[in-house]
XYZ file of C-alpha atoms in Angstrom:
696
model
C 0.000 0.000 0.000
C 1.478 3.420 -0.915
C 2.221 6.034 1.749
C -0.697 8.294 0.697
C -3.363 5.647 1.211
C -1.688 4.557 4.453
C -1.797 8.132 5.709
C -5.459 8.480 4.704
C -6.274 5.271 6.544
C -4.588 6.607 9.665
C -6.428 9.925 9.494
C -9.786 8.173 9.118
C -8.931 6.044 12.134
C -8.134 9.131 14.180
C -11.407 10.796 13.182
C -13.358 7.793 14.410
C -11.611 7.848 17.757
C -11.664 11.559 18.543
C -14.321 14.200 18.944
C -13.859 17.938 19.186
C -14.260 19.274 22.688
C -17.187 21.636 23.121
C -15.807 22.895 26.397
C -12.943 24.910 24.972
C -11.061 25.810 21.807
C -12.021 23.710 18.776
C -8.315 22.925 18.381
C -8.314 20.918 21.597
C -9.775 17.454 21.703
C -11.421 15.106 24.152
C -11.825 11.352 24.004
C -14.680 9.678 22.197
C -16.190 7.404 24.846
C -16.982 4.757 22.213
C -13.392 4.347 21.192
C -11.027 4.565 24.177
C -8.553 1.869 23.123
C -6.544 3.960 20.674
C -6.679 7.444 22.158
C -5.131 8.770 25.331
C -6.454 12.044 26.686
C -2.994 13.548 27.037
C -3.764 17.254 26.974
C -0.908 18.592 24.845
C -0.470 15.587 22.542
C -2.650 12.911 21.002
C -1.560 9.346 20.300
C -2.162 8.025 16.805
C -3.356 4.484 16.152
C -0.320 3.219 14.259
C 1.136 -0.198 14.918
C 4.907 0.008 15.167
C 7.406 -2.770 14.630
C 8.342 -2.528 18.312
C 6.241 -1.540 21.266
C 2.822 0.012 21.649
C 0.856 2.432 19.503
C 2.895 5.505 20.285
C 3.013 8.056 17.470
C 2.325 11.444 19.034
C 1.027 14.629 17.409
C 0.232 18.040 18.796
C -3.331 18.330 20.100
C -3.425 21.672 18.256
C -3.416 19.959 14.861
C -3.941 16.203 15.208
C -5.653 15.489 11.877
C -3.145 17.192 9.610
C 0.509 18.084 9.998
C 0.950 21.832 9.541
C 2.890 22.940 6.468
C 1.739 26.567 6.087
C 0.726 29.467 8.339
C -2.999 28.987 9.061
C -3.709 32.723 8.597
C -1.558 32.999 5.450
C -1.612 29.696 3.547
C -0.301 31.540 0.469
C 3.137 31.924 2.126
C 5.003 28.917 0.736
C 8.613 30.174 0.569
C 10.963 32.523 2.393
C 10.463 34.977 -0.484
C 6.697 34.916 0.064
C 7.232 35.442 3.787
C 9.400 38.512 3.296
C 7.106 39.960 0.609
C 4.226 39.595 3.084
C 6.271 41.525 5.683
C 7.292 44.278 3.239
C 3.628 44.693 2.262
C 2.152 44.628 5.777
C 4.966 46.275 7.773
C 6.623 48.531 5.180
C 7.250 51.489 7.511
C 7.909 49.468 10.669
C 11.417 49.170 12.105
C 13.159 45.969 11.013
C 16.975 45.875 11.296
C 18.872 47.962 13.837
C 22.536 48.471 14.736
C 24.273 50.734 17.195
C 26.031 53.684 15.556
C 29.427 54.993 16.617
C 29.792 58.716 17.233
C 33.364 59.910 17.841
C 34.389 56.368 18.750
C 31.581 55.953 21.271
C 28.821 53.428 20.686
C 25.467 55.187 20.748
C 21.816 54.368 20.158
C 20.308 52.006 17.616
C 19.748 53.193 14.053
C 17.038 51.383 12.099
C 16.141 50.269 8.575
C 12.448 49.698 7.900
C 11.001 46.595 6.266
C 10.502 48.670 3.104
C 14.111 49.854 3.073
C 15.416 46.320 3.585
C 13.122 45.146 0.776
C 14.678 47.721 -1.555
C 18.225 46.742 -0.523
C 17.356 43.048 -1.015
C 16.224 43.755 -4.593
C 19.371 45.759 -5.387
C 21.597 43.069 -3.925
C 19.913 40.246 -5.842
C 20.038 42.297 -9.040
C 23.760 42.901 -8.430
C 24.419 39.166 -8.199
C 22.495 38.580 -11.442
C 24.500 41.419 -13.042
C 27.716 39.583 -12.135
C 26.476 36.421 -13.837
C 25.687 34.377 -10.717
C 23.140 31.943 -12.123
C 19.879 30.817 -10.540
C 20.347 27.971 -8.068
C 23.974 28.899 -7.297
C 25.319 28.750 -3.758
C 26.126 32.051 -2.031
C 28.360 31.997 1.050
C 27.860 34.332 4.022
C 31.069 34.620 6.033
C 30.592 36.978 8.983
C 28.782 37.218 12.293
C 25.318 38.690 12.880
C 24.679 42.097 11.327
C 21.937 43.550 9.072
C 23.761 42.580 5.875
C 23.538 38.893 6.868
C 19.755 38.957 6.668
C 19.662 41.224 3.608
C 21.884 38.753 1.720
C 19.693 35.874 2.916
C 16.517 37.650 1.740
C 18.154 38.372 -1.640
C 19.041 34.682 -1.981
C 15.396 33.751 -1.319
C 13.977 36.245 -3.830
C 16.397 35.348 -6.628
C 16.512 31.570 -6.076
C 20.043 31.333 -4.745
C 21.056 28.870 -2.037
C 22.475 30.603 1.045
C 25.414 28.839 2.696
C 26.431 30.120 6.144
C 30.186 29.892 6.677
C 30.825 29.638 10.407
C 33.187 32.326 11.539
C 34.543 29.844 14.095
C 35.161 26.845 11.864
C 38.600 27.986 10.740
C 40.019 28.285 7.208
C 40.181 24.554 6.484
C 36.495 23.985 7.205
C 35.500 27.108 5.272
C 37.527 25.873 2.292
C 35.868 22.451 2.551
C 32.334 23.950 2.623
C 32.995 26.369 -0.249
C 34.249 23.531 -2.453
C 31.664 20.989 -1.305
C 28.738 23.380 -1.902
C 30.290 24.813 -5.095
C 29.923 28.345 -3.706
C 30.135 30.999 -6.464
C 29.840 34.222 -4.465
C 31.069 34.923 -0.932
C 30.084 37.853 1.271
C 32.761 38.546 3.881
C 34.020 41.410 6.054
C 37.310 43.239 5.669
C 38.822 41.327 8.609
C 38.438 37.948 6.867
C 39.226 39.121 3.325
C 42.964 38.415 3.343
C 42.643 34.876 4.693
C 39.903 34.224 2.144
C 41.947 35.593 -0.767
C 45.018 33.594 0.263
C 43.042 30.373 -0.191
C 41.165 31.334 -3.379
C 43.431 29.236 -5.589
C 42.096 26.181 -3.750
C 38.447 27.285 -4.129
C 37.943 27.190 -7.907
C 34.142 27.683 -7.850
C 34.331 31.219 -6.389
C 33.737 33.992 -8.959
C 32.754 36.954 -6.796
C 33.857 38.198 -3.357
C 31.768 40.978 -1.792
C 33.313 42.849 1.131
C 30.870 44.226 3.686
C 32.019 47.355 5.496
C 35.066 47.844 3.265
C 35.873 50.834 1.032
C 36.077 49.948 -2.655
C 39.236 52.022 -3.183
C 41.163 49.957 -0.617
C 40.122 46.578 -2.004
C 42.721 44.527 -3.890
C 42.158 43.982 -7.602
C 42.952 40.454 -8.651
C 44.494 39.640 -12.030
C 41.990 38.569 -14.746
C 43.576 35.115 -14.741
C 42.217 34.582 -11.217
C 38.662 34.697 -12.586
C 37.458 36.346 -9.364
C 36.101 39.877 -8.902
C 36.345 41.642 -5.538
C 33.803 44.427 -4.926
C 32.467 46.256 -1.911
C 28.924 45.721 -0.674
C 27.993 49.340 -1.484
C 29.284 49.027 -5.052
C 27.280 45.823 -5.559
C 24.149 47.630 -4.315
C 24.749 50.478 -6.798
C 25.340 48.018 -9.637
C 22.062 46.324 -8.759
C 20.161 49.622 -8.653
C 21.549 50.524 -12.082
C 20.654 47.094 -13.504
C 17.365 46.128 -11.798
C 16.295 42.534 -12.329
C 12.886 40.952 -11.720
C 12.570 38.468 -8.859
C 13.173 34.832 -9.637
C 10.907 33.370 -6.939
C 11.726 29.855 -5.734
C 9.297 26.959 -5.593
C 8.500 25.464 -2.157
C 10.579 22.348 -2.876
C 13.625 24.337 -4.000
C 16.646 24.295 -1.708
C 16.741 27.424 0.489
C 19.953 26.827 2.379
C 22.750 24.375 3.036
C 23.439 24.430 6.773
C 26.735 22.763 7.565
C 26.812 21.169 10.992
C 30.306 20.776 12.375
C 29.350 17.737 14.417
C 31.808 16.320 16.905
C 33.929 14.329 14.453
C 34.874 14.326 10.795
C 34.210 16.934 8.125
C 31.121 19.206 8.225
C 27.861 17.749 6.869
C 25.657 19.881 4.624
C 22.033 19.744 5.771
C 19.778 20.400 2.763
C 16.749 22.482 3.789
C 14.024 23.539 1.375
C 11.754 26.580 1.551
C 8.877 24.230 2.399
C 10.882 22.724 5.295
C 11.563 26.088 6.898
C 8.080 27.531 6.374
C 6.472 24.375 7.800
C 8.631 24.455 10.918
C 8.032 28.130 11.671
C 4.321 27.857 10.795
C 3.999 25.003 13.291
C 5.862 26.993 15.939
C 3.549 29.972 15.386
C 0.691 28.033 17.002
C 2.238 28.546 20.431
C 4.817 31.317 19.903
C 3.157 34.627 19.122
C 5.228 37.683 18.343
C 3.856 41.154 17.581
C 4.988 44.026 15.372
C 5.609 45.954 18.612
C 8.150 43.343 19.749
C 11.907 43.931 19.713
C 14.298 40.985 19.396
C 18.043 41.005 20.038
C 20.106 38.962 17.579
C 23.355 37.615 18.984
C 23.045 33.815 18.702
C 24.951 32.687 15.586
C 22.892 33.207 12.430
C 24.704 30.223 10.963
C 22.811 28.105 13.514
C 19.261 26.947 12.703
C 17.898 28.155 16.077
C 18.583 31.794 15.198
C 17.579 31.350 11.538
C 14.142 30.024 12.539
C 13.684 32.878 15.003
C 14.411 35.343 12.204
C 11.854 33.763 9.846
C 9.252 33.978 12.623
C 10.259 37.604 13.326
C 9.674 38.507 9.661
C 6.252 36.840 9.647
C 5.113 38.906 12.640
C 6.897 42.157 11.647
C 9.267 42.200 14.642
C 12.124 44.722 14.985
C 15.528 42.982 15.181
C 18.434 44.755 16.873
C 21.955 43.337 16.551
C 24.587 43.112 19.246
C 27.962 44.795 18.702
C 29.633 41.470 17.977
C 31.221 41.136 21.420
C 29.534 38.886 23.993
C 31.273 40.792 26.778
C 29.286 43.908 25.760
C 25.949 42.103 25.424
C 24.543 43.537 28.662
C 25.314 47.038 27.381
C 23.494 46.257 24.116
C 20.514 44.900 26.062
C 20.324 48.109 28.091
C 20.331 50.199 24.904
C 17.877 48.047 22.917
C 15.544 46.990 25.766
C 14.210 43.943 23.875
C 10.877 42.268 24.594
C 11.936 38.850 23.261
C 15.164 37.155 24.338
C 16.372 33.835 22.924
C 19.433 32.211 24.402
C 21.115 28.960 25.381
C 21.520 27.344 28.838
C 25.141 28.441 29.053
C 24.133 32.113 29.322
C 21.042 31.470 31.454
C 23.215 29.487 33.876
C 25.584 32.474 34.136
C 22.646 34.792 34.876
C 21.374 32.343 37.498
C 24.797 31.947 39.123
C 25.437 35.702 39.112
C 22.149 36.567 40.800
C 22.169 33.729 43.347
C 25.777 34.471 44.344
C 24.953 38.181 44.708
C 21.990 37.293 46.929
C 24.076 34.965 49.114
C 26.845 37.512 49.595
C 24.400 40.353 50.314
C 23.362 38.620 53.543
C 21.015 39.882 56.216
C 17.874 41.789 55.290
C 18.489 41.773 51.499
C 18.837 37.989 51.373
C 15.715 37.468 53.506
C 13.757 39.920 51.348
C 14.787 38.144 48.139
C 13.859 34.727 49.545
C 10.481 35.992 50.757
C 9.746 37.546 47.352
C 10.937 34.446 45.500
C 8.839 32.043 47.575
C 5.731 34.237 47.365
C 5.969 34.483 43.586
C 6.736 30.768 43.245
C 3.653 29.863 45.280
C 1.494 32.182 43.176
C 2.787 30.612 39.949
C 2.086 27.100 41.228
C -1.475 28.147 42.047
C -1.978 29.808 38.672
C -2.305 33.250 40.247
C -0.511 36.583 39.937
C 1.891 37.488 42.710
C 1.626 40.834 44.473
C 3.223 43.588 42.325
C 5.064 44.822 45.404
C 7.622 42.005 45.003
C 8.493 43.246 41.505
C 8.907 46.802 42.767
C 11.021 45.774 45.762
C 13.135 43.002 44.220
C 12.594 41.754 40.702
C 12.507 44.967 38.633
C 16.213 45.480 39.406
C 16.899 41.976 38.108
C 14.757 42.544 34.994
C 16.823 45.637 34.216
C 19.824 43.387 33.514
C 18.118 42.377 30.248
C 16.768 45.861 29.540
C 13.677 45.706 31.733
C 11.071 44.807 29.099
C 11.583 41.116 28.269
C 8.174 39.401 28.146
C 9.219 36.130 26.494
C 12.401 34.064 26.857
C 13.287 30.917 24.908
C 16.005 28.350 25.503
C 17.389 25.731 23.133
C 20.533 23.891 21.909
C 20.973 21.862 25.130
C 18.956 21.026 28.270
C 18.101 23.801 30.718
C 17.846 22.624 34.312
C 14.359 22.882 35.868
C 15.752 25.011 38.706
C 17.119 27.619 36.305
C 13.930 27.666 34.211
C 11.816 28.204 37.325
C 14.244 30.907 38.491
C 13.934 32.788 35.169
C 10.122 32.649 35.320
C 10.054 34.064 38.827
C 12.743 36.721 38.446
C 11.894 38.013 34.972
C 8.141 37.608 35.007
C 6.963 36.764 31.455
C 6.854 33.442 29.734
C 9.917 31.162 29.621
C 9.801 28.325 27.084
C 12.272 25.519 26.448
C 12.328 23.744 23.111
C 14.080 20.857 21.395
C 15.175 20.669 17.785
C 17.861 19.905 15.211
C 19.230 21.406 12.035
C 17.929 18.274 10.273
C 14.348 19.116 11.351
C 14.584 22.777 10.261
C 14.688 23.650 13.989
C 11.824 22.970 16.419
C 10.712 19.379 17.102
C 8.883 20.218 20.322
C 8.272 23.173 22.596
C 6.662 23.980 25.925
C 3.047 25.057 25.613
C 1.787 28.344 26.993
C 0.264 27.915 30.431
C 2.237 24.735 31.147
C 3.842 25.247 34.569
C 5.576 21.867 34.732
C 9.361 22.079 34.207
C 11.968 19.465 33.284
C 10.673 18.677 29.792
C 10.727 20.107 26.248
C 6.991 20.253 25.643
C 4.760 18.694 23.034
C 5.429 18.049 19.335
C 5.542 20.947 16.895
C 2.204 20.770 14.985
C 4.324 20.364 11.833
C 5.651 16.935 12.805
C 4.845 13.663 14.529
C 7.104 11.971 17.072
C 7.569 8.367 18.209
C 9.960 6.601 20.573
C 11.711 3.479 19.275
C 13.064 0.811 21.619
C 16.825 0.798 22.280
C 17.240 -2.625 23.941
C 21.025 -2.349 24.363
C 20.425 0.650 26.651
C 17.354 -0.902 28.324
C 14.965 1.722 26.956
C 11.590 0.380 25.760
C 8.002 1.458 25.225
C 7.011 -0.944 28.010
C 9.069 0.931 30.608
C 7.259 2.016 33.762
C 6.125 4.553 34.719
C 6.906 6.176 31.337
C 7.607 4.787 27.828
C 11.221 5.422 26.744
C 13.204 5.132 23.528
C 15.038 6.910 20.713
C 13.186 9.999 19.499
C 12.167 9.697 15.848
C 10.492 12.491 13.867
C 8.510 12.608 10.609
C 6.734 15.339 8.670
C 7.255 18.320 6.322
C 10.046 19.705 8.533
C 12.445 16.814 7.808
C 15.463 17.801 5.726
C 15.999 16.455 2.235
C 19.265 14.777 3.213
C 22.954 15.460 3.670
C 24.359 17.178 0.595
C 26.223 14.722 -1.658
C 26.110 12.069 1.060
C 23.505 9.347 0.518
C 25.223 6.973 2.959
C 24.929 9.240 6.001
C 21.425 10.284 4.930
C 20.264 6.649 4.924
C 21.818 6.187 8.365
C 19.423 8.714 9.904
C 16.262 8.559 7.719
C 14.601 5.145 7.457
C 12.488 3.762 4.612
C 9.287 5.070 6.243
C 10.581 8.637 6.382
C 11.382 8.688 10.106
C 14.431 10.726 11.145
C 16.316 8.962 13.956
C 17.645 11.745 16.171
C 20.039 9.754 18.357
C 18.422 11.322 21.434
C 16.647 9.237 24.065
C 13.335 10.547 25.374
C 10.377 9.586 27.511
C 6.724 10.650 27.507
C 5.541 12.442 30.620
C 1.833 12.787 31.479
C 0.121 15.365 29.314
C 2.008 14.219 26.219
C 5.162 16.122 27.138
C 8.542 14.972 25.852
C 11.578 14.752 28.150
C 15.143 14.251 26.880
C 17.005 11.843 29.139
C 20.004 10.497 27.246
C 22.027 10.428 24.045
C 22.384 7.279 21.988
C 25.412 8.289 19.935
C 27.747 9.299 22.740
C 27.357 6.254 24.941
C 30.431 4.203 25.781
C 31.225 1.171 27.928
C 33.354 1.013 31.041
C 35.647 -1.948 31.683
C 32.963 -3.769 33.690
C 30.492 -3.470 30.796
C 28.319 -0.631 32.143
C 27.008 1.822 29.548
C 27.718 5.505 30.239
C 25.878 8.543 28.795
C 28.330 11.367 29.552
C 26.050 14.281 28.585
C 23.501 13.243 31.205
C 26.210 13.188 33.898
C 27.681 16.511 32.741
C 24.249 18.130 33.014
C 23.999 16.871 36.597
C 27.422 18.198 37.557
C 26.613 21.564 35.933
C 24.484 22.248 39.036
C 27.613 22.171 41.229
C 28.534 25.686 42.356
C 32.209 25.334 41.393
C 31.501 23.959 37.900
C 31.422 26.324 34.932
C 31.685 23.458 32.421
C 32.399 19.761 32.769
C 33.842 17.042 30.524
C 33.283 13.442 31.636
C 35.630 10.770 30.279
C 35.740 6.997 30.511
C 36.599 4.027 28.301
C 36.482 0.251 28.158
C 39.991 -0.040 29.686
C 38.960 1.607 32.962
C 36.300 0.857 35.513
C 35.597 4.446 36.601
C 34.962 7.922 35.219
C 37.124 11.019 35.510
C 36.169 14.675 35.037
C 37.802 17.818 33.700
C 36.094 20.861 35.218
C 36.392 24.409 33.948
C 35.865 26.234 37.237
C 33.749 29.279 38.008
C 36.576 31.654 39.045
C 34.428 33.924 41.228
C 32.979 31.041 43.240
C 36.412 29.427 43.618
C 38.077 32.656 44.812
C 35.291 33.402 47.272
C 35.322 29.863 48.709
C 39.121 29.752 49.011
C 39.132 33.079 50.880
C 36.488 31.811 53.314
C 38.603 28.682 53.938
C 41.826 30.658 54.366
C 43.447 29.020 51.318
C 45.903 31.386 49.635
C 47.212 31.512 46.065
C 46.185 32.717 42.626
C 43.541 30.874 40.609
C 46.042 28.615 38.878
C 47.523 27.562 42.210
C 44.041 26.967 43.605
C 43.208 24.662 40.671
C 46.233 22.512 41.502
C 45.662 22.525 45.265
C 44.721 18.980 46.485
C 42.454 20.426 49.167
C 40.541 22.469 46.563
C 40.220 19.452 44.257
C 38.862 17.366 47.118
C 36.299 20.050 47.973
C 35.100 20.309 44.353
C 34.841 16.510 44.038
C 32.941 16.358 47.326
C 30.478 18.985 46.077
C 30.069 17.060 42.798
C 29.407 13.882 44.800
C 26.682 15.635 46.796
C 24.998 16.908 43.620
C 25.331 13.431 42.076
C 23.650 11.763 45.055
C 20.857 14.347 44.993
C 20.287 13.565 41.303
C 20.437 9.824 41.997
C 23.393 9.011 39.787
C 24.275 5.328 39.882
C 27.530 4.323 41.571
C 29.512 3.863 38.357
C 28.269 7.253 37.045
C 30.194 9.228 39.689
C 33.493 10.829 38.654
C 36.239 9.380 40.853
C 38.897 12.008 40.058
C 38.833 15.609 38.881
C 41.170 18.013 37.113
C 40.429 21.727 37.523
C 41.207 24.135 34.673
C 40.744 27.893 34.306
C 40.281 27.952 30.547
C 36.617 27.624 29.520
C 35.579 25.217 26.745
C 34.917 27.446 23.721
C 34.421 27.446 19.975
C 37.774 29.192 19.626
C 39.830 26.505 21.375
C 38.035 23.788 19.419
C 36.316 22.141 22.390
C 32.726 23.129 21.519
C 30.563 22.810 18.439
C 28.665 25.943 17.290
C 25.671 24.534 19.217
C 27.813 24.486 22.387
C 28.113 20.704 22.638
C 31.454 19.252 23.704
C 33.588 17.863 20.877
C 34.502 14.630 22.628
C 37.382 13.353 20.488
C 38.975 16.811 20.535
C 38.461 17.189 24.299
C 39.979 13.744 24.876
C 43.070 14.778 22.920
C 43.217 18.258 24.490
C 43.125 16.862 28.032
C 45.031 13.616 27.284
C 47.778 14.299 29.823
C 45.295 15.213 32.565
C 43.226 12.079 31.855
C 46.309 9.848 32.008
C 47.416 11.447 35.290
C 43.983 11.016 36.885
C 43.900 7.312 36.041
C 47.442 6.929 37.402
C 46.324 8.560 40.684
C 43.305 6.259 40.874
C 45.458 3.204 40.188
C 47.893 4.259 42.925
C 45.119 4.739 45.469
C 43.293 1.542 44.407
C 45.585 -1.299 43.245
C 42.567 -3.154 41.819
C 41.730 -0.329 39.419
C 42.504 -0.993 35.768
C 45.188 1.197 34.284
C 44.526 3.491 31.349
C 46.358 2.615 28.184
């Protein structure tokens, strides 16, 4: 039976087992009392009657759209491509602020200066016309090689309107990876900034597909002219705009199934993989997200997460749909708080790493304030927490006395915060809700799913999960017997998260083998993440299939789970857990929180600079003891505890090659980077326990 008739059969089955609820919104459903066997009244999700090869009937869809997976915006079904989306915004929000940057006056950074949607639309047309003028043919790949700034989005919009494929070139991947991507994607035009021009030009001889280099922020007179034999023209961004204005070209609108972008994921090993995303993929994902995430044309969004990452790209597509103003940071994370104060955004998207820093900063400040201030904060916090749990509004006096000062750290107006890329601890999420007021939502997604797979629903006060499925996809859990995860697990079904629907990428560019490894014959994308279903149809991420390894005694270890536990330890800024099949225990490398370490050492009368403190046996013992306490609280199993620790000052970053652009640890690189420390820790363990196996 073909997939269409199978899908129709499933939909008919659902219809017979569900009835619309008359008590509330027609989008929400209640059980049909004549049919109970195949439908669970889960609140946020519904369970489809589909027999799987393993386990129970457990395909979940959003209760907001159970009969049909969303592929377009319900209010604007005519928007089928990124070009359509931007044209809609230019038409509806022409004179509204769109892209803003801070201007420098006499070397001092001042207020934000804005381009309207109409002005960006005009620049987009000139830019696309300029590329056509230079002979860049329809369907060609265009590289974008700089960090977030207005030109990034203008180039991206031009690519959409003239049927080019945008290819983000990570600023942090280094010249070798950039060269690989340019050649792999056959990039013909590259937009870069003056700072990266020389390194780009020095490698041009090894990038034969490149015909045009456009320098953003550079003066045309100072640009090098390459010999005709090079076959490459170098022009400034402003010159390209003028050339486009002088040679206007009609749009060449893409079709929904045309490729919109190649997003290269660095992964943790090997060469980057090009994720092929179509216009239909991206529109479907954002349209599904729009059911629960509502922006307004009065909203202001700060853009500082990497635009080369799908999380920020999806946010930008959603911002365009709703006519949001987007202000850019200066390009320096250390000055982000200053940018927030100047922009005063209403929407703030970030990753756990930054939210954890905010949490640590505020809680440490409260603890050190002591006395009346600490008691006042705790009273305010508990009162607001109790009100939230009861679904009520806390007294506004607590905001005036305590929380407004905290809100001012992010500009004072944030009404909606999102978190993605890695798990956010329930304690931090609750803390953000209480301290900043508005809605805080955690989501889960991948580049291969065009971003969001699931997200927390509005009004859901339960923490520790990533919400219900995006209405644009369906989700199932598949048994992983080697890790003891099955659909029969009590009290909750567990397994590998698999996703299907219009958000699934077309495949890895020029790589059928790796594509077949993750997408099965029924169209299910196997994410490699382990999840479980909580009551209410909420998804919780509990493990990672790909990163598991065995210890010498045969126990399976999921290091990311353990690292997330240890992240709650006050001394721990970042943590890398290591183990292998030659050793019976785990060891940890901890990048310490310098402020906490200094403060603790002073209180204990331990002298020395930070480097000396990191090497002090008494300090190491204290950190390990604190990690043990956190591990016991989180109910780690005996073999999951780190038995030795190395303390380092240097954080794990993109720059030192220890993190991916999505802030996940690159395990093979970290193993090599800390090889000496790992060897020394196992030697110490072997010396203290003669029965311990030695590391090879």
